[in-house]
Short mmCIF file of C-alpha atoms and ligand atoms in Angstrom, two decimals:
data_model
loop_
_atom_site.label_atom_id
_atom_site.label_comp_id
_atom_site.label_asym_id
_atom_site.label_seq_id
_atom_site.Cartn_x
_atom_site.Cartn_y
_atom_site.Cartn_z
CA VAL A 19 110.40 51.83 -231.98
CA THR A 20 110.88 53.62 -228.68
CA PRO A 21 112.93 52.85 -225.56
CA GLY A 22 110.18 52.66 -222.98
CA PRO A 23 106.55 51.85 -222.30
CA ILE A 24 103.89 52.72 -224.87
CA ASP A 25 100.15 52.96 -225.07
CA SER A 26 99.74 50.59 -227.96
CA ASP A 27 96.08 51.33 -228.74
CA ALA A 28 96.59 55.10 -228.78
CA GLY A 29 100.01 55.03 -230.48
CA VAL A 30 101.46 57.12 -227.66
CA VAL A 31 104.90 56.97 -226.02
CA ARG A 32 104.00 56.99 -222.32
CA PHE A 33 107.49 57.85 -221.14
CA ALA A 34 111.12 56.96 -221.83
CA PRO A 35 113.08 56.47 -218.60
CA ASN A 36 116.40 57.25 -220.30
CA LEU A 37 115.22 60.09 -222.57
CA PRO A 38 114.30 63.21 -220.57
CA GLY A 39 111.16 65.05 -221.66
CA TRP A 40 109.48 62.17 -223.48
CA ARG A 41 106.10 61.85 -221.78
CA ASP A 42 102.78 61.12 -223.50
CA VAL A 43 104.01 61.89 -227.02
CA ALA A 44 101.49 60.93 -229.72
CA VAL A 45 104.10 59.48 -232.07
CA ARG A 46 101.68 57.58 -234.32
CA GLU A 47 99.63 60.71 -235.00
CA LEU A 48 102.67 62.98 -235.45
CA LEU A 49 104.58 60.63 -237.76
CA GLY A 50 101.45 59.59 -239.63
CA ALA A 51 100.49 63.21 -240.37
CA ARG A 52 103.97 64.06 -241.64
CA SER A 53 104.60 60.92 -243.68
CA GLY A 54 101.09 60.08 -244.87
CA LEU A 55 101.89 56.44 -244.08
CA PRO A 56 100.50 53.99 -241.55
CA VAL A 57 102.63 54.00 -238.40
CA ALA A 58 103.15 51.13 -235.97
CA LEU A 59 104.60 51.97 -232.56
CA GLU A 60 106.36 49.39 -230.42
CA ASN A 61 108.76 49.23 -227.50
CA ASP A 62 112.29 48.82 -228.87
CA ALA A 63 113.11 45.64 -226.98
CA SER A 64 109.83 43.98 -228.00
CA ALA A 65 110.61 44.93 -231.60
CA ALA A 66 114.12 43.52 -231.20
CA ALA A 67 112.61 40.24 -229.96
CA LEU A 68 110.45 39.94 -233.06
CA GLY A 69 113.36 40.97 -235.28
CA GLU A 70 115.48 38.23 -233.73
CA ALA A 71 112.68 35.70 -234.32
CA VAL A 72 112.13 36.70 -237.95
CA PHE A 73 115.66 37.54 -239.11
CA GLY A 74 118.16 36.55 -236.43
CA ALA A 75 119.31 33.99 -233.90
CA GLY A 76 115.72 33.15 -232.94
CA GLN A 77 114.68 31.94 -236.40
CA PRO A 78 114.58 28.21 -235.54
CA TYR A 79 112.34 28.70 -232.50
CA ARG A 80 108.62 29.22 -231.86
CA HIS A 81 108.91 30.56 -228.30
CA LEU A 82 111.54 33.14 -227.51
CA ALA A 83 112.51 35.56 -224.76
CA HIS A 84 114.83 38.38 -225.76
CA PHE A 85 116.97 40.64 -223.55
CA THR A 86 118.46 43.93 -224.74
CA LEU A 87 121.49 44.78 -222.64
CA GLY A 88 122.52 48.42 -222.86
CA THR A 89 122.13 51.63 -220.86
CA GLY A 90 118.96 49.96 -219.61
CA ILE A 91 117.73 46.38 -219.82
CA GLY A 92 114.77 45.70 -222.07
CA GLY A 93 112.93 42.56 -222.97
CA GLY A 94 110.56 41.06 -225.46
CA ILE A 95 108.47 37.92 -225.70
CA VAL A 96 107.65 35.94 -228.82
CA ILE A 97 105.10 33.17 -228.39
CA ASP A 98 104.18 30.96 -231.35
CA ARG A 99 106.22 33.35 -233.52
CA ARG A 100 103.96 36.30 -232.63
CA LEU A 101 105.02 39.22 -230.48
CA TYR A 102 103.37 39.01 -227.06
CA THR A 103 102.86 42.47 -225.55
CA GLY A 104 100.35 41.72 -222.81
CA ALA A 105 96.98 43.20 -221.90
CA THR A 106 98.16 46.82 -222.04
CA GLY A 107 101.32 46.60 -224.17
CA LEU A 108 103.74 46.52 -221.23
CA ALA A 109 104.82 42.86 -221.32
CA GLY A 110 108.52 42.06 -221.41
CA GLU A 111 109.88 44.78 -219.13
CA PHE A 112 112.47 42.32 -217.85
CA GLY A 113 114.74 45.11 -216.65
CA HIS A 114 112.13 46.15 -214.13
CA MET A 115 111.67 42.82 -212.41
CA VAL A 116 112.59 43.53 -208.80
CA VAL A 117 115.43 41.17 -207.87
CA ASP A 118 116.12 42.77 -204.47
CA PRO A 119 113.48 45.03 -202.86
CA GLY A 120 116.21 46.55 -200.69
CA GLY A 121 118.38 47.33 -203.70
CA PRO A 122 119.40 50.65 -205.25
CA PRO A 123 116.90 53.02 -206.91
CA CYS A 124 116.02 52.42 -210.57
CA GLY A 125 115.24 55.00 -213.26
CA CYS A 126 111.61 53.78 -213.19
CA GLY A 127 111.12 54.89 -209.57
CA ASN A 128 111.21 51.43 -207.98
CA TYR A 129 114.09 49.97 -205.97
CA GLY A 130 116.18 46.90 -206.73
CA CYS A 131 115.13 46.30 -210.35
CA LEU A 132 117.35 44.03 -212.44
CA GLU A 133 118.29 47.15 -214.42
CA ALA A 134 119.63 48.79 -211.24
CA PHE A 135 122.16 45.95 -210.87
CA ALA A 136 123.08 44.66 -214.30
CA SER A 137 122.61 47.42 -216.91
CA GLY A 138 125.22 49.66 -218.45
CA SER A 139 124.11 52.59 -216.31
CA ALA A 140 124.23 50.41 -213.15
CA ILE A 141 127.75 49.19 -213.99
CA GLU A 142 128.84 52.79 -214.63
CA ARG A 143 127.29 54.00 -211.36
CA GLN A 144 129.07 51.28 -209.36
CA ALA A 145 132.34 51.94 -211.20
CA ARG A 146 132.14 55.64 -210.32
CA MET A 147 131.68 54.65 -206.67
CA LEU A 148 134.72 52.34 -206.81
CA ALA A 149 136.74 55.10 -208.47
CA GLY A 150 135.56 57.77 -206.04
CA SER A 151 136.40 55.70 -202.98
CA ARG A 152 139.79 54.76 -204.49
CA ARG A 153 138.93 51.07 -204.14
CA SER A 154 140.05 50.82 -207.75
CA GLU A 155 142.99 53.01 -208.73
CA ARG A 156 142.69 51.93 -212.35
CA LEU A 157 139.02 52.95 -212.53
CA ALA A 158 139.89 56.25 -210.85
CA ASP A 159 142.52 56.85 -213.59
CA LEU A 160 140.09 55.93 -216.33
CA LEU A 161 137.35 58.10 -214.84
CA ALA A 162 139.76 61.03 -214.84
CA THR A 163 140.92 60.51 -218.44
CA ALA A 164 138.22 58.66 -220.40
CA GLU A 165 136.06 60.81 -222.65
CA ASP A 166 132.86 58.90 -222.03
CA PHE A 167 133.39 56.77 -218.92
CA GLY A 168 131.22 53.68 -218.81
CA ALA A 169 130.97 49.90 -218.76
CA ASP A 170 133.61 49.60 -221.52
CA ASP A 171 136.15 51.17 -219.16
CA VAL A 172 135.24 48.65 -216.46
CA ALA A 173 135.89 45.83 -218.93
CA ARG A 174 139.19 47.44 -219.86
CA ALA A 175 140.25 47.76 -216.21
CA ALA A 176 139.25 44.14 -215.56
CA GLU A 177 141.25 43.02 -218.60
CA GLU A 178 144.26 44.87 -217.20
CA GLY A 179 143.97 42.92 -213.96
CA ASP A 180 141.94 45.27 -211.79
CA ARG A 181 140.20 43.00 -209.32
CA ALA A 182 137.45 45.38 -208.20
CA ALA A 183 136.45 45.95 -211.83
CA ALA A 184 136.37 42.20 -212.54
CA GLU A 185 134.24 41.59 -209.43
CA LEU A 186 131.84 44.34 -210.46
CA LEU A 187 131.27 42.71 -213.87
CA GLU A 188 130.90 39.28 -212.31
CA ARG A 189 128.31 40.51 -209.85
CA ALA A 190 126.36 42.33 -212.57
CA GLY A 191 126.50 39.14 -214.66
CA ARG A 192 125.16 37.05 -211.79
CA TYR A 193 122.21 39.41 -211.38
CA LEU A 194 121.59 39.23 -215.12
CA GLY A 195 121.59 35.44 -214.87
CA ALA A 196 119.10 35.53 -212.01
CA GLY A 197 116.84 37.73 -214.15
CA ILE A 198 117.14 35.45 -217.18
CA ALA A 199 116.43 32.41 -215.00
CA GLY A 200 113.30 34.10 -213.65
CA VAL A 201 112.05 34.73 -217.18
CA ILE A 202 112.85 31.14 -218.18
CA ASN A 203 110.91 29.82 -215.19
CA ALA A 204 107.96 32.08 -216.01
CA LEU A 205 107.79 31.49 -219.78
CA ASP A 206 109.66 28.24 -220.54
CA PRO A 207 110.99 29.57 -223.87
CA GLU A 208 112.91 27.42 -226.36
CA ALA A 209 115.64 30.03 -226.56
CA VAL A 210 116.78 33.24 -224.92
CA THR A 211 118.40 35.75 -227.26
CA LEU A 212 120.61 38.64 -226.18
CA SER A 213 121.49 41.87 -227.94
CA GLY A 214 122.89 45.28 -227.05
CA GLY A 215 126.12 47.06 -226.32
CA LEU A 216 126.90 45.12 -223.15
CA LEU A 217 127.59 41.96 -225.19
CA LYS A 218 130.97 43.62 -225.83
CA LEU A 219 131.81 43.07 -222.16
CA GLY A 220 132.25 39.41 -223.06
CA ALA A 221 132.78 36.43 -220.79
CA ARG A 222 133.52 38.40 -217.62
CA TYR A 223 129.88 39.52 -217.69
CA LEU A 224 128.14 36.79 -219.70
CA GLN A 225 129.72 33.65 -218.21
CA PRO A 226 128.55 34.39 -214.63
CA ALA A 227 125.11 35.04 -216.15
CA ARG A 228 125.15 31.64 -217.89
CA ASP A 229 126.35 29.94 -214.69
CA GLU A 230 123.57 31.54 -212.68
CA VAL A 231 120.96 30.51 -215.26
CA ARG A 232 122.21 26.92 -215.07
CA ARG A 233 121.92 27.06 -211.28
CA LEU A 234 118.45 28.65 -211.08
CA ALA A 235 116.42 27.83 -214.18
CA PHE A 236 114.15 24.78 -214.32
CA SER A 237 114.65 24.26 -218.04
CA THR A 238 117.72 24.75 -220.21
CA PRO A 239 116.87 26.74 -223.34
CA SER A 240 119.67 27.84 -225.65
CA ILE A 241 121.08 31.25 -224.73
CA LEU A 242 122.19 32.94 -227.94
CA GLU A 243 123.78 36.25 -228.83
CA THR A 244 122.16 38.27 -231.61
CA THR A 245 123.24 37.63 -235.19
CA LEU A 246 121.89 41.02 -236.32
CA GLY A 247 124.64 43.22 -234.91
CA ASP A 248 123.84 46.92 -235.04
CA ASP A 249 120.81 46.26 -237.25
CA THR A 250 118.73 44.73 -234.43
CA GLY A 251 116.73 47.96 -234.03
CA VAL A 252 115.88 48.61 -237.66
CA LEU A 253 115.17 44.94 -238.45
CA GLY A 254 113.01 44.77 -235.33
CA ALA A 255 111.04 47.78 -236.55
CA ALA A 256 110.66 46.13 -239.97
CA ALA A 257 109.41 42.91 -238.35
CA VAL A 258 106.82 44.86 -236.32
CA ALA A 259 105.55 46.72 -239.41
CA TRP A 260 105.41 43.39 -241.24
CA GLU A 261 103.42 41.73 -238.46
CA ARG A 262 101.01 44.69 -238.15
CA PHE A 263 100.42 45.59 -241.77
CA ALA A 264 101.21 42.48 -243.83
CA PRO A 265 100.41 39.60 -241.53
CA ILE A 266 101.66 36.34 -242.91
CA THR A 267 102.72 33.16 -241.20
CA LEU A 268 106.30 33.87 -240.19
ZN1 ZN B 302 113.02 49.73 -212.68
#
């Protein structure tokens, strides 16, 4: 599994927005030659969606939309318990739905993508701005002392009563909710599952998202956090290999 768009037919990683240097890498050929085994290549968030459907919180449902919330925002679509990847393998790039054409630049080259508002890297970027402008003294302290400053530090500052940090998380959560609502209105899934490091941010991020979904979505699918923990990636990869090479009715 790879964090970015793939050419499914050719088994090639097209590029990986958050991994410099990964452009048009023929992973299927390279891994196949070295291992002597058949290789299936899939976008990591699509794989996570299938993993959630087969092994995780999505098991009871036929139609599922999955969001991975981390450095970037990924997505995956399961329809009738099969992974749906679209005409060219690019379906489910929920992080790159434009939610505000006048918004900040995104790693993909567009402006105002969901990922540019609600991802870990977006939260970190906004936190650095708050720290730099001294609008949050606590974030400025944490930026100066934390080893690996990021969204976790924003959650910590918010927990300690820093208002700017709490507002930042709430705003990011509202954008996430708008994105989830858009996907619900497009796909009408039975459930939306969530995984990724940003789940650790908890209610300050996820409750505004849920509130916004309730406000904007036409239907009310269950919104569930992953039950697979840190194994989402590897179980997703297993589910993809299973679907590709040992197709059974899941
Ligand atoms: Zn984008």
